[in-house]
CSV table of C-alpha atoms in Angstrom, one decimal:
chain,number,residue,atom,x,y,z
A,1,MET,CA,97.3,122.3,102.5
A,2,LEU,CA,100.5,123.4,100.6
A,3,TYR,CA,102.3,120.6,98.6
A,4,LEU,CA,105.7,122.2,99.0
A,5,LYS,CA,108.9,120.4,98.8
A,6,ALA,CA,111.2,120.5,102.1
A,7,GLN,CA,113.6,123.3,101.9
A,8,GLU,CA,115.2,122.2,105.3
A,9,LEU,CA,115.3,119.5,107.6
A,10,SER,CA,112.1,120.1,110.1
A,11,GLN,CA,110.0,120.1,106.8
A,12,ILE,CA,111.2,116.2,106.0
A,13,GLN,CA,108.1,114.0,108.3
A,14,ASP,CA,105.9,116.1,106.8
A,15,VAL,CA,106.9,115.0,102.7
A,16,PHE,CA,108.3,112.1,103.7
A,17,ASN,CA,105.5,110.2,105.1
A,18,ALA,CA,103.8,106.9,104.4
A,19,ASN,CA,100.6,108.1,103.2
A,20,PRO,CA,99.9,107.6,99.6
A,21,LEU,CA,99.3,110.6,97.7
A,22,GLN,CA,95.3,111.4,97.2
A,23,GLU,CA,94.7,115.2,95.6
A,24,GLU,CA,95.1,115.6,92.1
A,25,ALA,CA,97.5,118.5,93.8
A,26,GLU,CA,99.9,116.8,95.7
A,27,ILE,CA,100.0,114.0,93.1
A,28,ASP,CA,101.0,117.1,90.3
A,29,GLN,CA,103.5,118.2,93.1
A,30,PHE,CA,105.4,115.0,94.4
A,31,TYR,CA,104.8,112.2,91.4
A,32,GLN,CA,107.3,110.6,89.7
A,33,ASP,CA,107.1,108.3,87.5
A,34,ALA,CA,108.8,104.9,87.5
A,35,THR,CA,107.8,102.9,84.9
A,36,GLU,CA,110.8,102.0,83.2
A,37,ALA,CA,113.0,101.4,86.4
A,38,ARG,CA,109.8,99.5,87.7
A,39,THR,CA,109.5,97.3,84.5
A,40,GLY,CA,112.3,98.0,82.0
A,41,ASP,CA,110.0,98.8,79.6
A,42,ALA,CA,108.4,102.7,79.2
A,43,TYR,CA,105.5,101.7,77.8
A,44,SER,CA,104.2,99.0,80.4
A,45,GLY,CA,102.8,102.4,83.1
A,46,PHE,CA,99.8,100.3,85.1
A,47,VAL,CA,97.5,103.8,84.9
A,48,GLU,CA,98.4,104.6,81.4
A,49,LYS,CA,97.8,100.5,80.2
A,50,MET,CA,94.1,100.7,82.5
A,51,ASP,CA,92.9,104.6,81.3
A,52,LEU,CA,93.0,103.0,77.8
A,53,LEU,CA,91.7,99.4,78.6
A,54,LEU,CA,88.6,101.5,80.6
A,55,GLU,CA,88.4,103.9,77.4
A,56,ASP,CA,88.3,100.6,74.9
A,57,SER,CA,85.6,98.6,76.9
A,58,ARG,CA,82.5,99.7,76.1
A,59,TYR,CA,81.0,96.4,76.4
A,60,SER,CA,82.8,94.1,78.3
A,61,LEU,CA,84.0,94.0,81.8
A,62,ILE,CA,87.2,94.3,83.6
A,63,HIS,CA,87.7,92.0,86.6
A,64,LYS,CA,91.5,92.5,87.3
A,65,LEU,CA,93.9,92.0,90.0
A,66,PHE,CA,96.6,94.5,90.9
A,67,ILE,CA,99.4,93.0,92.9
A,68,GLY,CA,102.9,94.1,94.6
A,69,HIS,CA,104.5,94.8,97.8
A,70,ALA,CA,102.8,96.6,100.4
A,71,GLY,CA,104.1,100.4,100.4
A,72,VAL,CA,105.5,99.8,97.1
A,73,GLY,CA,102.7,102.6,96.1
A,74,LYS,CA,99.8,100.8,94.5
A,75,THR,CA,97.6,103.5,96.1
A,76,THR,CA,98.9,105.9,95.0
A,77,GLU,CA,98.6,104.7,91.8
A,78,LEU,CA,94.7,104.1,92.5
A,79,TYR,CA,94.0,107.1,93.0
A,80,ARG,CA,95.7,108.7,90.3
A,81,LEU,CA,93.6,106.1,87.9
A,82,LYS,CA,90.7,107.1,89.7
A,83,HIS,CA,91.3,110.9,89.0
A,84,ARG,CA,92.1,109.9,85.2
A,85,ALA,CA,88.5,107.7,85.1
A,86,GLU,CA,86.5,110.0,87.0
A,87,GLU,CA,88.1,112.3,84.2
A,88,LYS,CA,86.8,110.8,81.6
A,89,ASN,CA,83.3,110.7,83.5
A,90,PHE,CA,83.3,107.1,84.5
A,91,LEU,CA,80.9,106.9,87.6
A,92,THR,CA,84.1,105.9,89.9
A,93,CYS,CA,84.0,104.3,93.3
A,94,MET,CA,87.5,103.7,95.2
A,95,GLY,CA,87.0,101.6,98.8
A,96,ARG,CA,90.2,101.6,101.0
A,97,CYS,CA,89.0,97.6,102.8
A,98,ASP,CA,92.1,98.8,105.3
A,99,ILE,CA,90.6,101.5,106.8
A,100,ASP,CA,86.6,101.3,106.1
A,101,LEU,CA,86.4,97.1,107.5
A,102,ASP,CA,88.6,94.7,109.8
A,103,SER,CA,91.6,93.9,107.1
A,104,GLY,CA,92.7,91.5,109.9
A,105,ASP,CA,89.1,89.6,109.9
A,106,ILE,CA,86.9,89.9,106.4
A,107,GLU,CA,84.9,88.1,104.2
A,108,TYR,CA,83.8,87.4,100.7
A,109,THR,CA,79.6,88.4,102.4
A,110,ASP,CA,82.0,91.3,103.9
A,111,VAL,CA,83.5,93.0,100.7
A,112,LEU,CA,80.2,92.6,98.2
A,113,PHE,CA,78.9,94.7,100.7
A,114,TYR,CA,80.9,97.3,100.6
A,115,ILE,CA,80.9,97.7,97.2
A,116,LEU,CA,77.0,98.1,98.2
A,117,ASP,CA,77.8,100.8,100.1
A,118,LEU,CA,79.8,101.9,97.5
A,119,LEU,CA,77.8,102.2,94.8
A,120,VAL,CA,74.9,103.4,96.6
A,121,ASN,CA,76.5,106.7,98.3
A,122,LYS,CA,78.6,107.2,95.0
A,123,ALA,CA,74.8,107.3,93.3
A,124,SER,CA,73.4,109.7,95.8
A,125,PHE,CA,76.8,111.7,95.8
A,126,GLU,CA,76.2,112.2,91.8
A,127,ARG,CA,72.5,112.5,92.0
A,128,LEU,CA,71.2,109.3,90.4
A,129,LYS,CA,68.1,108.4,91.5
A,130,ILE,CA,67.5,104.9,92.9
A,131,SER,CA,63.8,103.6,92.3
A,132,ASP,CA,61.7,102.9,95.8
A,133,LYS,CA,61.7,99.7,94.6
A,134,VAL,CA,64.9,99.3,95.1
A,135,VAL,CA,65.4,101.3,98.5
A,136,LYS,CA,62.6,98.8,100.0
A,137,LYS,CA,64.5,96.0,98.7
A,138,ILE,CA,67.6,96.6,100.6
A,139,GLU,CA,65.6,98.3,103.2
A,140,ASN,CA,64.2,95.0,104.0
A,141,TYR,CA,67.0,92.3,103.3
A,142,TRP,CA,68.8,94.3,106.2
A,143,ASN,CA,65.5,93.8,108.6
A,144,SER,CA,64.6,90.6,107.3
A,145,SER,CA,65.1,89.0,110.8
A,146,THR,CA,64.9,90.0,114.5
A,147,GLU,CA,67.9,89.2,115.3
A,148,LEU,CA,69.6,91.4,112.2
A,149,THR,CA,67.2,94.2,112.9
A,150,ARG,CA,68.2,94.0,116.5
A,151,THR,CA,72.1,93.9,115.9
A,152,ILE,CA,72.0,96.7,113.7
A,153,SER,CA,69.9,98.7,115.8
A,154,MET,CA,72.2,98.1,118.8
A,155,GLN,CA,75.1,99.7,116.9
A,156,GLY,CA,73.0,103.1,117.0
A,157,GLU,CA,72.8,105.7,114.0
A,158,THR,CA,76.0,106.5,112.6
A,159,GLU,CA,76.5,110.1,112.1
A,160,LEU,CA,76.4,111.1,108.8
A,161,SER,CA,76.5,114.4,106.4
A,162,ILE,CA,73.8,113.3,104.1
A,163,GLY,CA,73.8,116.1,100.7
A,164,ALA,CA,71.3,118.5,100.4
A,165,GLY,CA,68.4,117.3,98.9
A,166,THR,CA,69.0,114.0,99.1
A,167,GLU,CA,65.5,111.8,99.3
A,168,ARG,CA,64.3,110.5,102.1
A,169,GLY,CA,64.5,106.7,101.4
A,170,ILE,CA,68.0,106.6,99.9
A,171,ALA,CA,69.4,108.6,103.1
A,172,ASN,CA,67.6,105.8,105.1
A,173,VAL,CA,69.8,103.0,103.7
A,174,ILE,CA,72.8,104.9,103.6
A,175,ARG,CA,72.5,105.1,107.5
A,176,LEU,CA,71.5,101.4,107.7
A,177,LEU,CA,74.4,100.5,105.6
A,178,ALA,CA,77.0,103.1,107.2
A,179,ASN,CA,75.5,101.3,111.0
A,180,VAL,CA,76.4,97.8,109.3
A,181,LYS,CA,79.7,99.1,108.2
A,182,ALA,CA,80.5,100.2,111.4
A,183,ILE,CA,80.1,96.8,112.9
A,184,LEU,CA,82.1,94.8,110.3
A,185,LYS,CA,85.1,97.2,111.2
A,186,ASN,CA,84.6,97.5,114.7
A,187,SER,CA,82.6,94.5,116.4
A,188,ALA,CA,83.7,91.1,116.6
A,189,GLU,CA,80.6,89.5,117.9
A,190,SER,CA,78.1,91.6,116.3
A,191,LYS,CA,80.1,90.6,112.9
A,192,ARG,CA,79.6,87.0,113.8
A,193,GLU,CA,75.8,87.8,114.5
A,194,ILE,CA,75.5,89.5,110.6
A,195,ARG,CA,77.5,86.9,108.7
A,196,THR,CA,75.5,84.1,110.0
A,197,GLN,CA,72.0,86.1,109.1
A,198,ILE,CA,73.6,86.6,105.8
A,199,GLU,CA,76.2,84.1,104.4
A,200,PRO,CA,73.2,81.7,103.4
A,201,ARG,CA,71.4,84.7,101.5
A,202,SER,CA,74.5,86.0,99.6
A,203,SER,CA,72.5,85.6,96.1
A,204,GLU,CA,70.1,87.7,97.2
A,205,LEU,CA,73.2,90.5,98.1
A,206,ILE,CA,74.4,90.2,94.8
A,207,HIS,CA,70.7,90.7,93.0
A,208,GLN,CA,71.1,94.0,95.4
A,209,ILE,CA,74.3,95.1,94.0
A,210,LYS,CA,73.0,94.1,90.3
A,211,GLU,CA,69.7,96.2,90.6
A,212,VAL,CA,71.1,99.3,91.9
A,213,ILE,CA,74.3,99.2,88.7
A,214,ASN,CA,71.1,98.8,86.6
A,215,GLU,CA,69.2,101.7,87.4
A,216,VAL,CA,72.5,103.5,87.7
A,217,ARG,CA,74.1,102.0,84.3
A,218,ASN,CA,70.7,103.9,81.9
A,219,GLN,CA,70.9,106.8,84.0
A,220,LEU,CA,74.8,107.3,82.8
A,221,GLN,CA,73.6,106.3,79.4
A,222,GLU,CA,71.1,109.0,79.2
A,223,LYS,CA,73.9,111.4,80.3
A,224,GLY,CA,76.3,110.0,77.7
A,225,ARG,CA,78.2,109.0,80.5
A,226,PRO,CA,80.2,105.2,80.5
A,227,GLU,CA,77.5,103.3,81.3
A,228,ILE,CA,79.8,100.6,83.8
A,229,PRO,CA,80.6,101.5,86.8
A,230,PHE,CA,84.5,101.4,87.8
A,231,VAL,CA,85.0,100.2,91.5
A,232,ILE,CA,88.4,99.7,92.8
A,233,LEU,CA,89.5,98.2,95.9
A,234,ASP,CA,92.0,98.9,97.9
A,235,GLY,CA,93.7,97.1,101.0
A,236,LEU,CA,92.5,93.3,100.0
A,237,ASP,CA,96.2,92.7,99.5
A,238,LYS,CA,96.9,93.1,103.6
A,239,ILE,CA,94.2,90.5,104.5
A,240,PRO,CA,95.6,87.0,106.1
A,241,LEU,CA,96.6,84.6,102.8
A,242,THR,CA,94.1,82.3,104.9
A,243,GLN,CA,91.4,84.5,104.0
A,244,ALA,CA,92.1,85.9,100.6
A,245,ARG,CA,92.5,82.1,99.6
A,246,LYS,CA,88.2,82.3,101.0
A,247,ILE,CA,87.6,85.1,99.1
A,248,PHE,CA,89.5,85.1,95.8
A,249,GLN,CA,89.5,81.1,95.1
A,250,GLU,CA,86.6,80.3,97.4
A,251,ASN,CA,84.3,82.3,96.3
A,252,GLY,CA,85.7,84.7,93.3
A,253,SER,CA,82.9,83.5,91.1
A,254,ARG,CA,80.7,85.7,93.1
A,255,PHE,CA,82.7,88.5,92.0
A,256,GLN,CA,82.2,87.6,88.1
A,257,ASP,CA,78.6,88.1,88.5
A,258,LEU,CA,78.6,91.4,89.2
A,259,PRO,CA,78.2,94.0,85.7
A,260,ILE,CA,81.4,96.5,86.7
A,261,HIS,CA,84.6,97.2,86.0
A,262,LEU,CA,86.4,95.7,89.2
A,263,LEU,CA,90.3,96.3,90.7
A,264,VAL,CA,90.7,94.8,93.3
A,265,THR,CA,94.4,94.5,95.1
A,266,PHE,CA,95.9,90.8,95.7
A,267,PRO,CA,98.7,89.7,97.9
A,268,ILE,CA,101.9,89.4,96.3
A,269,SER,CA,102.8,86.1,97.9
A,270,LEU,CA,99.1,84.4,97.1
A,271,SER,CA,100.3,85.2,94.0
A,272,TYR,CA,103.0,82.6,94.0
A,273,THR,CA,100.9,79.8,94.9
A,274,PRO,CA,99.2,76.6,93.0
A,275,GLU,CA,96.0,78.7,93.4
A,276,TYR,CA,96.9,81.5,91.8
A,277,LYS,CA,95.8,79.8,88.1
A,278,ASP,CA,92.5,78.9,89.9
A,279,ILE,CA,92.0,82.8,90.6
A,280,GLN,CA,92.5,83.9,87.6
A,281,VAL,CA,89.8,82.5,86.5
A,282,TRP,CA,87.6,85.1,87.8
A,283,PHE,CA,90.1,87.5,87.6
A,284,PRO,CA,92.0,87.2,84.7
A,285,ASN,CA,95.1,89.7,83.4
A,286,PRO,CA,96.5,90.5,86.3
A,287,GLU,CA,98.4,93.8,86.8
A,288,LYS,CA,101.7,93.9,88.5
A,289,LEU,CA,103.7,96.9,90.3
A,290,PRO,CA,107.2,95.6,90.7
A,291,MET,CA,109.9,97.1,93.0
A,292,ILE,CA,112.4,99.6,91.8
A,293,LYS,CA,115.5,98.1,90.8
A,294,ILE,CA,118.4,99.6,92.3
A,295,ARG,CA,120.4,96.6,90.8
A,296,ASN,CA,119.5,94.7,87.4
A,297,TRP,CA,119.8,90.7,87.4
A,298,GLN,CA,120.5,89.6,83.8
A,299,GLN,CA,122.1,86.4,82.5
A,300,GLY,CA,122.9,85.6,85.9
A,301,ALA,CA,124.8,88.5,86.9
A,302,TYR,CA,124.0,91.9,87.9
A,303,GLN,CA,124.0,94.4,84.6
A,304,GLU,CA,127.4,96.6,85.1
A,305,GLY,CA,126.7,100.4,84.9
A,306,TYR,CA,122.8,100.1,85.4
A,307,THR,CA,121.9,103.1,87.1
A,308,GLU,CA,118.0,103.9,86.0
A,309,GLY,CA,116.6,102.7,89.4
A,310,VAL,CA,119.3,104.9,91.9
A,311,ASP,CA,118.8,107.4,89.1
A,312,THR,CA,114.9,107.6,89.2
A,313,VAL,CA,114.6,107.1,93.3
A,314,LYS,CA,116.8,110.3,93.5
A,315,ALA,CA,114.2,111.9,91.4
A,316,ILE,CA,111.2,111.0,93.9
A,317,ILE,CA,113.6,112.3,96.9
A,318,GLY,CA,113.8,115.3,94.5
A,319,LYS,CA,110.8,115.9,94.0
A,320,ARG,CA,109.8,115.9,97.8
A,321,ALA,CA,113.0,117.9,99.2
A,322,ASP,CA,115.9,119.7,98.2
A,323,LEU,CA,118.8,117.5,97.9
A,324,SER,CA,121.3,119.7,99.2
A,325,LEU,CA,119.9,118.5,102.7
A,326,PHE,CA,121.2,114.8,102.0
A,327,ALA,CA,125.3,114.4,101.8
A,328,GLU,CA,126.0,112.4,98.8
A,329,GLU,CA,127.5,109.3,100.3
A,330,ALA,CA,124.3,109.1,102.9
A,331,LEU,CA,121.9,109.8,99.9
A,332,GLN,CA,123.5,106.8,97.9
A,333,GLU,CA,123.5,104.7,101.1
A,334,LEU,CA,119.9,105.8,102.0
A,335,ILE,CA,118.8,104.4,98.2
A,336,TYR,CA,121.0,101.5,97.8
A,337,TYR,CA,120.2,99.6,100.7
A,338,THR,CA,116.1,99.8,101.2
A,339,GLY,CA,116.4,98.3,97.7
A,340,GLY,CA,114.2,100.2,95.5
A,341,TYR,CA,111.4,99.6,98.5
A,342,ILE,CA,109.7,103.3,98.8
A,343,ARG,CA,108.0,102.8,102.2
A,344,ASP,CA,111.6,101.6,103.6
A,345,LEU,CA,113.3,104.3,102.1
A,346,PHE,CA,110.9,106.8,103.2
A,347,ARG,CA,110.9,105.4,106.7
A,348,CYS,CA,115.0,105.8,106.7
A,349,ILE,CA,114.8,109.5,105.7
A,350,CYS,CA,112.5,110.7,108.3
A,351,GLU,CA,114.3,109.2,111.2
A,352,ALA,CA,117.9,109.9,109.7
A,353,ALA,CA,116.3,113.9,109.7
A,354,LEU,CA,115.2,113.0,113.2
A,355,ARG,CA,118.9,112.3,114.2
A,356,ALA,CA,120.5,115.3,112.0
A,357,ARG,CA,118.1,117.6,113.9
A,358,LEU,CA,119.4,116.5,117.1
A,359,ARG,CA,123.1,117.1,116.4
A,360,LYS,CA,121.8,120.6,115.6
A,361,SER,CA,122.8,119.6,111.9
A,362,SER,CA,121.2,121.3,108.8
A,363,VAL,CA,122.1,117.8,106.6
A,364,ILE,CA,121.7,114.6,106.7
A,365,GLU,CA,125.5,113.3,107.0
A,366,LEU,CA,126.3,109.3,106.5
A,367,GLU,CA,126.6,108.7,110.0
A,368,ASP,CA,122.5,109.5,110.3
A,369,ALA,CA,121.6,107.5,107.1
A,370,ARG,CA,123.4,104.8,108.6
A,371,LYS,CA,122.1,104.5,112.0
A,372,ALA,CA,118.6,104.5,110.4
A,373,LEU,CA,119.1,102.2,108.3
A,374,ALA,CA,120.6,99.8,111.4
A,375,VAL,CA,116.9,100.3,113.0
A,376,LEU,CA,115.0,99.3,109.7
A,377,GLU,CA,117.8,96.5,109.4
A,378,SER,CA,116.9,95.3,112.8
A,379,ASP,CA,113.3,95.2,112.1
A,380,ILE,CA,113.6,93.0,109.0
A,381,ASN,CA,115.9,90.6,110.3
A,382,GLY,CA,113.4,89.9,112.8
A,383,ARG,CA,110.3,88.3,110.3
A,384,TYR,CA,112.1,85.7,110.1
A,385,GLY,CA,113.7,82.2,111.2
A,386,ASP,CA,116.4,80.3,110.7
A,387,GLU,CA,114.8,77.7,108.5
A,388,LEU,CA,114.5,80.1,105.8
A,389,ILE,CA,117.6,81.0,105.6
A,390,GLY,CA,118.8,78.3,103.7
A,391,LYS,CA,116.1,79.6,100.3
A,392,MET,CA,117.9,82.5,100.8
A,393,GLU,CA,121.0,81.8,100.5
A,394,ASP,CA,119.7,79.9,97.6
A,395,ILE,CA,118.5,83.4,96.2
A,396,TYR,CA,122.0,85.0,97.4
A,397,ASN,CA,124.1,82.4,95.5
A,398,GLY,CA,122.1,83.6,91.7
A,399,ASN,CA,119.1,80.9,92.1
A,400,LYS,CA,116.9,84.4,91.9
A,401,HIS,CA,113.4,82.8,89.8
A,402,VAL,CA,110.8,83.1,92.0
A,403,SER,CA,109.6,79.5,92.9
A,404,SER,CA,105.6,78.9,94.7
A,405,SER,CA,107.7,77.2,97.4
A,406,GLU,CA,106.0,77.9,101.1
A,407,GLU,CA,109.4,79.5,101.8
A,408,ILE,CA,109.1,82.2,99.1
A,409,THR,CA,105.3,82.7,100.1
A,410,VAL,CA,106.8,83.7,103.4
A,411,LEU,CA,109.6,85.4,102.7
A,412,LEU,CA,107.6,87.7,100.2
A,413,GLN,CA,104.8,88.3,102.8
A,414,ASN,CA,107.5,89.3,105.6
A,415,GLY,CA,109.3,92.0,102.4
A,416,ALA,CA,113.0,90.1,103.4
A,417,VAL,CA,112.5,88.6,99.2
A,418,LEU,CA,111.8,91.4,97.2
A,419,GLU,CA,110.5,90.8,93.4
A,420,TYR,CA,111.5,92.8,90.9
A,421,ASN,CA,110.3,93.8,86.9
A,422,GLY,CA,106.9,91.4,87.5
A,423,THR,CA,108.5,88.6,85.6
A,424,ARG,CA,109.5,86.3,88.5
A,425,TRP,CA,112.6,87.6,89.5
A,426,CYS,CA,113.0,88.1,93.2
A,427,ASP,CA,116.0,89.2,95.4
A,428,LEU,CA,117.3,89.6,99.1
A,429,HIS,CA,116.3,93.2,100.7
A,430,PRO,CA,119.5,94.6,100.5
A,431,LEU,CA,119.6,95.2,104.5
A,432,VAL,CA,119.2,91.3,104.7
A,433,GLU,CA,121.5,90.4,102.4
A,434,LYS,CA,123.9,92.7,105.0
A,435,TRP,CA,123.3,91.1,108.2
A,436,LEU,CA,123.2,87.7,106.7
A,437,VAL,CA,126.8,88.3,104.9
A,438,GLU,CA,128.1,90.1,107.8
A,439,ASN,CA,126.8,87.8,110.8
A,440,ASN,CA,128.4,84.3,108.4
A,441,LYS,CA,124.4,83.0,107.7
A,442,ILE,CA,125.3,82.7,103.7
A,443,SER,CA,128.2,82.1,101.8
A,444,GLY,CA,128.6,83.1,98.3
């Protein structure tokens, strides 16, 4: 794939799709640093800090939460971090729980299994040996009962491309784990059976993971590489809050026992609940990726002349497309009314580009932008009920400190309220504010 910026509207859909930047080539082409516009501090970049933390943590373990709104750019940052860690020779595993597992129905045992699966596959890929003894233990665990064996075998053998030179024993384990993963993603009934069998024996599962890690660490040390594996789990920020509480609060200690560096995404709305303090016992010193500020709230008022956020978002757009494709007033409205929320911005740019093309225009005009924003406005303002308007009016009138109320939890979860700076400052999504004011739902 060629990573080129759009020079005409017919190329907009490709360069402004919602997928995260993954490969180093597309990151080099399209990535724009937004640290200062997000946090107010140029020396607080998430990837840069984590890079140094990994380098300095030779013996201590890093177990961290990574928090931010869905669509703010977390996955792109995680891929950047993955590449940095690999450059420093870390054994790095990155898993997408929202893709490989069923993010609508996930338990802590599913996550533990997934960590085992990631480590075994990565070790095999890098030609690190897992002893026959450990391989046999893994096989015996997943074939420990007739019901469990029958459930897994009913899935059928998953089609896999096993690397040349992979030993037969580990190849069998990789296939077995792939079958289990397919069940956890796709089969509700079989998933229940697996969980029934595995949950009482979760300590054995943790022990398997530790044994794999120990064997891998010994070989990494012999090769002069950093010996602590680094596991990144993306997508856990998208799971239902009830399940997130079970994973992170009720069973957080299970993950603390794992001798790895572990970074996991986490629902932003759960970070504003009383349980958050308890969760930090297992995952201390969390990291946040805030929105890009389009307006800057300081000492009870919006800062006059603040342009850092708008300039940063314009630079992000300019990385992907020639700015001459946008009428200046159209570009300004798209940036302002999406509030620094990159996913919303890209969605509206794509919608506006299609409308402009239907008009046979080579430029996105103001009316195209406004029509695209109107579609998003209708969507966002359908996500909350009248019972939350009082809280939104409170925010509109200047109470922008994020509380741990249930109302804030819901509003953050549905994107009607956005967090900025990572310091408990929030604001209404600009299209929510616009709709509430125009329809006389709130007053200043």
